[in-house]
CSV table of C-alpha atoms in Angstrom, one decimal:
chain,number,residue,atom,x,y,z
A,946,UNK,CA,129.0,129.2,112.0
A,947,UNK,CA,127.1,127.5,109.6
A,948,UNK,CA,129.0,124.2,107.9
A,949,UNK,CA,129.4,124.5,104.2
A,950,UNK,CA,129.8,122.1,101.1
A,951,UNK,CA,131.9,122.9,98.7
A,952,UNK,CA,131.1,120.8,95.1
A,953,UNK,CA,133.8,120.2,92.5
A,954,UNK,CA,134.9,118.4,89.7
A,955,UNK,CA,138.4,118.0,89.2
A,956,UNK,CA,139.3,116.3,85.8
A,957,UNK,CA,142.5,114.1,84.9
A,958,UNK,CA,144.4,112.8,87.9
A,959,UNK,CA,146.0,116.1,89.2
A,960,UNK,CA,144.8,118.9,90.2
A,961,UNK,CA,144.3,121.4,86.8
A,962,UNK,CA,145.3,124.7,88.8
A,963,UNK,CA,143.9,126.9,91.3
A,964,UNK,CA,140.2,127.6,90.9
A,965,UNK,CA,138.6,131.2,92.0
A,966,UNK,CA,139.1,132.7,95.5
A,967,UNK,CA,137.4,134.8,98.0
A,968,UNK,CA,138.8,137.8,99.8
A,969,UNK,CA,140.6,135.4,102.2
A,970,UNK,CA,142.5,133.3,99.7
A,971,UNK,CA,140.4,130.1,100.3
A,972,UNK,CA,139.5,128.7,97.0
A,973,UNK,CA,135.9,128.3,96.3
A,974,UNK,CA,134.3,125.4,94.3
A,975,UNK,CA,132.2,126.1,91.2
A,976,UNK,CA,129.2,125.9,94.0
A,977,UNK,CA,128.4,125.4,97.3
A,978,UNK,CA,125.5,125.5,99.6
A,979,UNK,CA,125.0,126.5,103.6
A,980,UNK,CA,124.5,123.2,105.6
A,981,UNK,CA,121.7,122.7,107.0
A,982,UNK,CA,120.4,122.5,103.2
A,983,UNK,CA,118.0,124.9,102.8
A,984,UNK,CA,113.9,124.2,101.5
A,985,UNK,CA,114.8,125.4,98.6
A,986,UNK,CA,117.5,122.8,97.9
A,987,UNK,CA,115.8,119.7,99.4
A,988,UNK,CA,113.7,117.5,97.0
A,989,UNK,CA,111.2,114.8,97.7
A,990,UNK,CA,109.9,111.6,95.9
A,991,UNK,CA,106.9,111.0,94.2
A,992,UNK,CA,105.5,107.2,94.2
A,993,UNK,CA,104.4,106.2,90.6
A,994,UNK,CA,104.2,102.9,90.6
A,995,UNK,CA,104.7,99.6,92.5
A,996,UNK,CA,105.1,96.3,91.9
A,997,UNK,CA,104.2,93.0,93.8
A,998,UNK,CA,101.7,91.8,95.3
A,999,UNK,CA,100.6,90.7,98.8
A,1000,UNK,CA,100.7,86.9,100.5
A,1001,UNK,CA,97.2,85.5,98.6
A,1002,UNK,CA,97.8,87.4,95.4
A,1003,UNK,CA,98.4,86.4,92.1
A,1004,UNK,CA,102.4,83.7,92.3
A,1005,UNK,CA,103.6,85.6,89.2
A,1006,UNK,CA,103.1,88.7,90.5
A,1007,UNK,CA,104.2,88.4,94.2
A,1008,UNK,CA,108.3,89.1,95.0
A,1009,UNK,CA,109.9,87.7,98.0
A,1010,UNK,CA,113.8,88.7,97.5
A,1011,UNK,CA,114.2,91.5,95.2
A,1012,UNK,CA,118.1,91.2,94.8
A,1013,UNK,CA,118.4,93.7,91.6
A,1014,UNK,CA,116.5,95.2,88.8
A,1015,UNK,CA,117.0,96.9,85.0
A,1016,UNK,CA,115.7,98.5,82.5
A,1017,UNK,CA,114.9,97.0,78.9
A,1018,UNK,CA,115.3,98.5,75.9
A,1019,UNK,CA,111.4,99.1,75.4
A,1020,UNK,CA,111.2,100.4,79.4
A,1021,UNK,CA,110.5,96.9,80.9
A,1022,UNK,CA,111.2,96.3,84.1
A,1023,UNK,CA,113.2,93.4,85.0
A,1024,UNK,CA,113.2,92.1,88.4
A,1025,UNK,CA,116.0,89.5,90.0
A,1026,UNK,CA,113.4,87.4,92.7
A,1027,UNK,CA,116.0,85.2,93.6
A,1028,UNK,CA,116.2,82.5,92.0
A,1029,UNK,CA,114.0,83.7,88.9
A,1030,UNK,CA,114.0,86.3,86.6
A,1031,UNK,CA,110.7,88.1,86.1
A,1032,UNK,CA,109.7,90.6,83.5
A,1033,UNK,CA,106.9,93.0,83.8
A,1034,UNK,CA,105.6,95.9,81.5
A,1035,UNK,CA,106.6,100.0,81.6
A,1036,UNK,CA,102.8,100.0,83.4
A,1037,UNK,CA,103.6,97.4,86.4
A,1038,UNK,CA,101.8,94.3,84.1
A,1039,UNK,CA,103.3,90.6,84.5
A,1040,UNK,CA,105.2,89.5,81.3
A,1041,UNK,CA,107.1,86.3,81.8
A,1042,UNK,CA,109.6,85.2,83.9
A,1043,UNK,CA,112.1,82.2,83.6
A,1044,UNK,CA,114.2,80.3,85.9
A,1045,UNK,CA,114.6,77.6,89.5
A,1046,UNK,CA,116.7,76.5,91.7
A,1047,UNK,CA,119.3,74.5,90.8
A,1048,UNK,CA,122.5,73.7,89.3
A,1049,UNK,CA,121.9,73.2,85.3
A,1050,UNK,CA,122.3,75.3,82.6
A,1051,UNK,CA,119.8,78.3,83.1
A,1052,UNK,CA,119.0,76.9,86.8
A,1053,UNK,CA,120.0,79.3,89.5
A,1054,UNK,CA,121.9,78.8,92.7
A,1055,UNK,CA,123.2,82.0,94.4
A,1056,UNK,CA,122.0,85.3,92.3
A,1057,UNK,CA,123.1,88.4,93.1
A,1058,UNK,CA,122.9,90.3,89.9
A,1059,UNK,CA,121.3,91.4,86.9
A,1060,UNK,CA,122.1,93.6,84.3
A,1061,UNK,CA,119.9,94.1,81.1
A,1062,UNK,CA,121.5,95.3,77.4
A,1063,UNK,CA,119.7,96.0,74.3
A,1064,UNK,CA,119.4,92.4,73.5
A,1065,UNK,CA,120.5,90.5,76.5
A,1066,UNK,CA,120.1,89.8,80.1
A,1067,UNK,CA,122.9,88.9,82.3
A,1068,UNK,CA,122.8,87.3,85.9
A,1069,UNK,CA,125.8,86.9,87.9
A,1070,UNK,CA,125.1,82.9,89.6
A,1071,UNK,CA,127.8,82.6,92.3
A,1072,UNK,CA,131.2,81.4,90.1
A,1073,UNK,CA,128.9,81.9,86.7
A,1074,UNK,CA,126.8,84.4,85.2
A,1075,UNK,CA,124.4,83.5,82.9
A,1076,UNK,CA,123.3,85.3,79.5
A,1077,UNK,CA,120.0,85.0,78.2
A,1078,UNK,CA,118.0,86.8,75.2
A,1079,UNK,CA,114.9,89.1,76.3
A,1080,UNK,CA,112.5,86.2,76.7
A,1081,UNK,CA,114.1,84.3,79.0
A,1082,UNK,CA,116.2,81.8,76.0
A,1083,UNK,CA,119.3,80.7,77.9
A,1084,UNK,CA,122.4,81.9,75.4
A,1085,UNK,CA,125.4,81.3,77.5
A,1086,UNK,CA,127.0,80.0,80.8
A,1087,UNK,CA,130.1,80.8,81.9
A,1088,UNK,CA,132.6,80.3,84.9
A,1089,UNK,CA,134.0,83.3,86.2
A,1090,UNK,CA,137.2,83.6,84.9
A,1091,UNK,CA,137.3,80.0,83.8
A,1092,UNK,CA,135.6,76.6,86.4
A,1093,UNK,CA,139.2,76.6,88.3
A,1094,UNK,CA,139.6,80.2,88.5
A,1095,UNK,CA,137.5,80.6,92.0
A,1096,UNK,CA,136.0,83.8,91.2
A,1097,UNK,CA,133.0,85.0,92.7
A,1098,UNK,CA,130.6,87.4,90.9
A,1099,UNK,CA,128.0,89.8,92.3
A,1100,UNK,CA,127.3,92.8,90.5
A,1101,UNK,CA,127.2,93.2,86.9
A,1102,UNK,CA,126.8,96.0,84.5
A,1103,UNK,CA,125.8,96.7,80.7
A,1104,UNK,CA,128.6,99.2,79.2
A,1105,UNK,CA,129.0,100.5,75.6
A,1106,UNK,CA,132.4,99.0,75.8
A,1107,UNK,CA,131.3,95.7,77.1
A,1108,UNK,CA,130.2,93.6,79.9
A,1109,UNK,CA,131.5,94.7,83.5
A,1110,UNK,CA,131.5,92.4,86.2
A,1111,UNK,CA,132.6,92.5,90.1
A,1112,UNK,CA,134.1,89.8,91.2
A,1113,UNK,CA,135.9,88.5,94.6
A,1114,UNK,CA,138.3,85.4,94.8
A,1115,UNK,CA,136.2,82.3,96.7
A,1116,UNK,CA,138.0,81.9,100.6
A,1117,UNK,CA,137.8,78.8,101.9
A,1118,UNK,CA,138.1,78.1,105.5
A,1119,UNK,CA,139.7,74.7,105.9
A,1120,UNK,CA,141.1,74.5,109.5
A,1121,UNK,CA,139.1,76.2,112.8
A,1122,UNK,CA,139.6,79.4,114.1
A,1123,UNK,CA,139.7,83.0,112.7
A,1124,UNK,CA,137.9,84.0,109.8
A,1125,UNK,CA,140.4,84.5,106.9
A,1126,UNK,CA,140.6,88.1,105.2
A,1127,UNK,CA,137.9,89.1,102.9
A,1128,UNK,CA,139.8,89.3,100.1
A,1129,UNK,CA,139.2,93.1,97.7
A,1130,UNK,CA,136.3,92.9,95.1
A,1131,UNK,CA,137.7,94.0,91.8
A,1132,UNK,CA,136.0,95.5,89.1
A,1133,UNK,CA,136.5,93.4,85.2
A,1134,UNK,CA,135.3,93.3,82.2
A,1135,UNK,CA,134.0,89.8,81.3
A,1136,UNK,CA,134.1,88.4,77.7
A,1137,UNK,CA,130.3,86.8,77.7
A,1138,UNK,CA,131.0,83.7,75.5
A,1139,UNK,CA,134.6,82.2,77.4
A,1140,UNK,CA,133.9,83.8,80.7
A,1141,UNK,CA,137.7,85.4,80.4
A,1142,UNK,CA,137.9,88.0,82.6
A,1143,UNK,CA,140.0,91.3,81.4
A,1144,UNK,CA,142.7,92.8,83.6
A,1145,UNK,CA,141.2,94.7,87.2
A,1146,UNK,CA,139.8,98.1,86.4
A,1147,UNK,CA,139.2,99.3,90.1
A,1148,UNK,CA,139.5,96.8,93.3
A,1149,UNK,CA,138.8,98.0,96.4
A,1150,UNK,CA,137.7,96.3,100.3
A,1151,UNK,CA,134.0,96.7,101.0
A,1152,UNK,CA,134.8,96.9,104.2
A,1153,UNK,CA,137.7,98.4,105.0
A,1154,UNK,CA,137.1,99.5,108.9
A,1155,UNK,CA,136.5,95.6,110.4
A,1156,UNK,CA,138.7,95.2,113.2
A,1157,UNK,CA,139.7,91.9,115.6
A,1158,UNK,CA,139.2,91.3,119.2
A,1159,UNK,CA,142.1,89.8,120.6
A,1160,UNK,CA,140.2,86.7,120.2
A,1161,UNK,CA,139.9,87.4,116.1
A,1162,UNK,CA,136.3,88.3,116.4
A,1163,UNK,CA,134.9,90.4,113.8
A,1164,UNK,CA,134.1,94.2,114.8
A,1165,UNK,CA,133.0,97.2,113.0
A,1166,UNK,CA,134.2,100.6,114.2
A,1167,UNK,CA,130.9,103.1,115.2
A,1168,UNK,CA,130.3,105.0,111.6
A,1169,UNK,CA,132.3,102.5,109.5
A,1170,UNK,CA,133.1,103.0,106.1
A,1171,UNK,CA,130.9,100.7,103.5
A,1172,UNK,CA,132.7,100.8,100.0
A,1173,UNK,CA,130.5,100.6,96.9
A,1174,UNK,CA,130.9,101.0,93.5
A,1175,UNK,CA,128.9,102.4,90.4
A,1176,UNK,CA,130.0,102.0,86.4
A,1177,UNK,CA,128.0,104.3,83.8
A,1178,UNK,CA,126.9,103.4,80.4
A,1179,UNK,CA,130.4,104.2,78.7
A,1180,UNK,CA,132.1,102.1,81.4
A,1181,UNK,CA,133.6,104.6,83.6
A,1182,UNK,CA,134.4,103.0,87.3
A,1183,UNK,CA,133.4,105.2,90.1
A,1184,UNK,CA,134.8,104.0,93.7
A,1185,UNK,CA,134.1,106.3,96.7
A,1186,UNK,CA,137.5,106.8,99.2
A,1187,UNK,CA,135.2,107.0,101.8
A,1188,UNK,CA,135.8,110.0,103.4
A,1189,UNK,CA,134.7,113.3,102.3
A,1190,UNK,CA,132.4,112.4,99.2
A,1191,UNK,CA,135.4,112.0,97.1
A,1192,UNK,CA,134.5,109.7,94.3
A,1193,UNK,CA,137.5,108.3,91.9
A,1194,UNK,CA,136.5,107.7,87.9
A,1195,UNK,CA,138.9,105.3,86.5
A,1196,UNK,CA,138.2,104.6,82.7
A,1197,UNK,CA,138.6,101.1,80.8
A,1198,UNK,CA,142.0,100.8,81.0
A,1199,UNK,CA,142.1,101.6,85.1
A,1200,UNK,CA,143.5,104.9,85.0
A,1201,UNK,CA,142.3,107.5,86.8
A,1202,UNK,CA,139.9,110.4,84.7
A,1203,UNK,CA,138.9,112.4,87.0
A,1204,UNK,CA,137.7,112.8,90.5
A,1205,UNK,CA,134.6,114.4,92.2
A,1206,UNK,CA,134.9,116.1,95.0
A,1207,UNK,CA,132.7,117.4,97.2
A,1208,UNK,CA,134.3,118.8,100.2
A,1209,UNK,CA,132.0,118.7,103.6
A,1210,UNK,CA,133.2,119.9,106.9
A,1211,UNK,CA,133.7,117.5,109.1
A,1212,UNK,CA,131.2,116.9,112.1
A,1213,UNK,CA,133.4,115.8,115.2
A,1214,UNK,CA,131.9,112.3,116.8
A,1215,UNK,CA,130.8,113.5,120.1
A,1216,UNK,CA,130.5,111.7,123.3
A,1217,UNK,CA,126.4,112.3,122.8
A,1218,UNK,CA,126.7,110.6,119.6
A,1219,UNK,CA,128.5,107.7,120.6
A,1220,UNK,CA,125.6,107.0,123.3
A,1221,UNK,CA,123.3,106.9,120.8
A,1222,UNK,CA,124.8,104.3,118.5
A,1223,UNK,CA,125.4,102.2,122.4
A,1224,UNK,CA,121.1,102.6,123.1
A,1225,UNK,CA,120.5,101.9,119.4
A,1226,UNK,CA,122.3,98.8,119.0
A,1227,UNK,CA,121.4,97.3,122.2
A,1228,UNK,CA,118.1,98.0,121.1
A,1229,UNK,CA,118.8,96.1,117.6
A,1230,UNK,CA,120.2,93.1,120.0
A,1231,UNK,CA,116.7,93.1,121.8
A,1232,UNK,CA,114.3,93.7,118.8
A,1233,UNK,CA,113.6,89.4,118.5
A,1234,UNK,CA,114.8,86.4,119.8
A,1235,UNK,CA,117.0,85.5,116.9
A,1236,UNK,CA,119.0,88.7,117.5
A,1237,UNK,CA,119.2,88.5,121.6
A,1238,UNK,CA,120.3,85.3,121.3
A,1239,UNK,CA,122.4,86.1,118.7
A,1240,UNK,CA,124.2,88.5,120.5
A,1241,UNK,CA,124.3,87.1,123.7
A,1242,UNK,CA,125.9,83.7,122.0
A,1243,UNK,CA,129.1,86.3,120.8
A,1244,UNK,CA,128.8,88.8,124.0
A,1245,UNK,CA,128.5,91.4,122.2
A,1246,UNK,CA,127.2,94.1,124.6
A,1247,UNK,CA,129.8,93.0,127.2
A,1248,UNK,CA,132.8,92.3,124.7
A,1249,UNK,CA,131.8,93.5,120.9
A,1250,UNK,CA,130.1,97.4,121.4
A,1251,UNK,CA,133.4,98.8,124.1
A,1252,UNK,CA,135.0,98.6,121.0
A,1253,UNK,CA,132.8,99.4,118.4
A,1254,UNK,CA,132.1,102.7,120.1
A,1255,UNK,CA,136.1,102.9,121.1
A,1256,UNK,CA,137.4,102.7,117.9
A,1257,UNK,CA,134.5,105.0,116.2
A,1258,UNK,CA,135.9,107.1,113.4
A,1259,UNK,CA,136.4,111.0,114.9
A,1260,UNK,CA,134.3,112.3,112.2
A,1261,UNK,CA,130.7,112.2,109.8
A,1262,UNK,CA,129.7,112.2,107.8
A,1263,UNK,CA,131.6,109.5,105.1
A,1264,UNK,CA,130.6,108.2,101.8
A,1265,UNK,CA,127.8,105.4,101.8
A,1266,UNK,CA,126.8,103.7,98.6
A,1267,UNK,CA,126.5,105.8,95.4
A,1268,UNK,CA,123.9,104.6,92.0
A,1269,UNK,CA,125.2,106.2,88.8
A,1270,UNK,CA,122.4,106.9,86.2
A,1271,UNK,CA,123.8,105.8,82.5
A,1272,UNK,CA,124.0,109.5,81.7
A,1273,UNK,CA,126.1,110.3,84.8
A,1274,UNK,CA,123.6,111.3,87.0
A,1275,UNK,CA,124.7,110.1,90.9
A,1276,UNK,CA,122.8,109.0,94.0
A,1277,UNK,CA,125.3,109.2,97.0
A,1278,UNK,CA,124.1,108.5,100.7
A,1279,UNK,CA,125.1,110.5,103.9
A,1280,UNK,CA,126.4,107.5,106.0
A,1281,UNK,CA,126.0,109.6,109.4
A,1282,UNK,CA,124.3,109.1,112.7
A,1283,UNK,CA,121.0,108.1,111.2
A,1284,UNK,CA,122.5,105.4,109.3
A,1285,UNK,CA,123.1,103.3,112.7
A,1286,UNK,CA,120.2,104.4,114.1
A,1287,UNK,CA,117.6,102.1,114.9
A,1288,UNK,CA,114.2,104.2,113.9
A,1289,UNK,CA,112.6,104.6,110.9
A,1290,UNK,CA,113.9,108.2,110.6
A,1291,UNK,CA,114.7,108.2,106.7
A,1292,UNK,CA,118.3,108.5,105.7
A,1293,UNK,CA,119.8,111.4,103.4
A,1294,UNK,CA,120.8,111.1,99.8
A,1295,UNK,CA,122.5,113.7,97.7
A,1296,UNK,CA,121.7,114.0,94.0
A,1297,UNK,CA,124.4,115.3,91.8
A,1298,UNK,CA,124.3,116.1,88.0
A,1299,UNK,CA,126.5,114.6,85.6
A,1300,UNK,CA,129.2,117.4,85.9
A,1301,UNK,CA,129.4,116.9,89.8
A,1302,UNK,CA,126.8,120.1,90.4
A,1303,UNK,CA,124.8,119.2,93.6
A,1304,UNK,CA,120.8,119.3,92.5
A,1305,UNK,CA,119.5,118.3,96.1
A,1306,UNK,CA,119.1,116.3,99.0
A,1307,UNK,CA,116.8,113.6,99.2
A,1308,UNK,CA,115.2,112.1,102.2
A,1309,UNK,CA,114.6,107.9,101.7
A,1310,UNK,CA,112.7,105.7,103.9
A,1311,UNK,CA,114.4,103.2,105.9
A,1312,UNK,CA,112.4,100.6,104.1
A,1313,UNK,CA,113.2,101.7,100.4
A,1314,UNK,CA,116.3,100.7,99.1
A,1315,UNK,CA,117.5,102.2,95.8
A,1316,UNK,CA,118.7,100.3,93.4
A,1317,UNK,CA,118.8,101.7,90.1
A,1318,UNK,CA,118.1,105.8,88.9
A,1319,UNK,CA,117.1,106.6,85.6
A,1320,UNK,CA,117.2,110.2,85.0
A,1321,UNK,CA,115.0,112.3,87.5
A,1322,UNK,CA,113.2,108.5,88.3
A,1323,UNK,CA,114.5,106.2,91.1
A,1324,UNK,CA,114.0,102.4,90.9
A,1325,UNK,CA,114.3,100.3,94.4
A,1326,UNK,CA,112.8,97.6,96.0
A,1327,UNK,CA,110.1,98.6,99.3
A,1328,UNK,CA,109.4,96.4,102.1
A,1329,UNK,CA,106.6,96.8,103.9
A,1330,UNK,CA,105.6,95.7,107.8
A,1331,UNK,CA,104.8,92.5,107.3
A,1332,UNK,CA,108.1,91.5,105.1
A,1333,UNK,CA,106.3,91.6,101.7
A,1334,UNK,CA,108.5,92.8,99.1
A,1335,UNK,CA,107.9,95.2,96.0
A,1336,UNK,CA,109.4,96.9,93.1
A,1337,UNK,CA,108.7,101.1,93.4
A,1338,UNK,CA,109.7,103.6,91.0
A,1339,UNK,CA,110.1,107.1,92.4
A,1340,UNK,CA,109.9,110.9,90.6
A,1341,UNK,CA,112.3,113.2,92.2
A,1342,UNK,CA,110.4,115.8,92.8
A,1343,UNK,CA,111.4,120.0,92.9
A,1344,UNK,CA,114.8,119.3,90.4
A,1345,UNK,CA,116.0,122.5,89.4
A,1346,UNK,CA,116.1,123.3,85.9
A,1347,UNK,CA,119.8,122.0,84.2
């Protein structure tokens, strides 16, 4: 019997009432489609630009860390290389680019992300994020929350309504033994000019599958459960359960709007399976010596993988990370067998419309991680064999008509 996926959006925090029905009483979603997705329904990417450069090229135009990207108001495309900021044109051509290492105002130490409005440029900076006009002209810094609050901040976000930051209380480790909890990222609004943070909109553990040995080393169950998060331009949250593409949409004030659902039936976690993940990661344990020794220094072929594989969740697929275009538009990846795997076999997204109509699935290369999508264009950062990083923009090719 062929698996199906049912689609829906269900608005406010209840279900509304009972939708349509077939003969058999089941209700249907507004749409569905077969699995396997059919030709018809899969859609490809078209490369139409890249940026960087290979070791000898030009410094300004050669990335090494691409930790996050926007878009500016006239289409540039700004670029987080670590510890700088660099700004190239709609075409691909260098700009500027401003910033170092270091601890001052406008220095860098610890990026993570960057998040471009129509007249300013934020960068979260480990307990700071940074705001700087379009050329690079340091405006403000501020501490997370204030200097004693201990925030951490990763990702941040441009809204209508304001400036959206995640952030994640600072653990330190003071006496030996067991790693402490990782405490829940929670998702704020940040006032750019005292660094106040507003009251949580969304929190959530990015990690919420990582299990002890009995002697408080760190596992992850086989097909674990990643938790991302996504906010669009009106500064709606959007926070994946995990299981079941079921995405939550809390609004400003943290309440849940609305909920989209799309309903897959469940693949049972077979024996098979489960030897695959046990070849692939002893094969991830043997690709260098960094990793063999790495693993042999924890055991973690004799001691770590029993349990990884014993406590493996009963079912795939599960939510992976999901990208929300500023119009609504959603990027959510099939966290499934593949996504463990150790080849190069590209890994499944599906593309949803901002009403929570599935468009199409689209198959990604190991080696291109999306970052941003704009309409029917994906933004990511490409790394090729030889560890040289770039910037590519993607067309999503064979998009119905919406």
């Amino acid at each position: 019997m062929k698996k199906r996926t049912l689609i829906a959006v269900l608005l406010g925090a209840t279900c509304t009432g009972a939708g349509p029905s077939d003969s058999g009483g089941n209700e249907l979603a507004p749409n569905w489609i077969a699995e396997p997705v059919g030709s018809e329904q899969r859609l490809s990417l078209v490369e139409e630009l890249r940026i960087g450069r290979a070791m000898g090229g030009p410094e300004a135009e050669l990335l090494y860390v691409v930790r996050d990207l926007d878009i500016g108001p006239g289409g540039e495309i700004y670029v987080l290389d670590i510890n700088e900021v660099k700004v190239f044109s709609p075409a691909g051509e260098f700009l500027r680019s401003w910033g170092q290492r270091g601890e001052g105002p406008g220095d860098f130490d610890g990026t993570l992300g960057l998040a471009v409005a129509r007249d300013t440029v934020a960068v979260t900076d480990g307990e700071r994020v940074q705001f700087f006009d379009l050329g690079g002209r340091l405006l403000s810094s501020v501490w997370t929350g204030g200097r004693a609050a201990g925030y951490l901040a990763s990702k941040a976000h441009s809204t209508d309504l304001g400036w959206v930051v995640e952030v994640r209380r600072r653990v330190v480790q003071l006496e030996p033994g067991p790693a402490p909890p990782t405490p829940p990222a929670e998702i704020r609004y940040l006032d750019p000019g005292t660094g106040a943070l507003g009251e949580p909109v969304a929190s959530y553990l990015e990690q919420p599958d990582v299990l002890q040995l009995a002697s408080g080393q760190p596992f992850s169950r086989a097909f674990n459960r990643i938790i991302g998060h996504a906010v669009d331009r009106q500064g709606d949250v959007y926070l994946p359960r995990g299981l079941d593409y079921e995405l939550s949409v809390y609004g400003a004030d943290g309440g849940l709007s609305r909920i989209v659902r799309m309903e897959v039936e469940p693949v049972p976690v077979t024996d098979a399976m489960l030897e695959e993940v046990r070849r692939d990661l002893i094969a991830l344990c043997q690709r260098n010596d960094f990793r063999r020794r790495r693993c042999e220094r924890v055991r973690y072929v004799d001691e770590i993988l029993p349990e990884v594989l014993a406590h493996a969740h009963p079912r795939v697929p599960v939510v992976g990370h999901i990208l929300v275009a500023p119009d609504g538009h959603l990027l959510v990846s099939r966290r499934d067998l593949r996504e463990l795997s150790a080849s190069d076999e590209p890994r499944p997204f599906d593309l949803l419309s901002p009403e929570g109509r599935f468009l199409g699935r689209i198959e990604i290369p190991v080696n291109l991680r999306p970052i941003i999508v704009r309409g029917e264009y994906i933004f990511g950062s490409w790394t090729d064999e030889f560890g040289v990083s770039y910037v590519v923009k993607h067309r999503v090719d064979g998009l119905p008509d919406v």
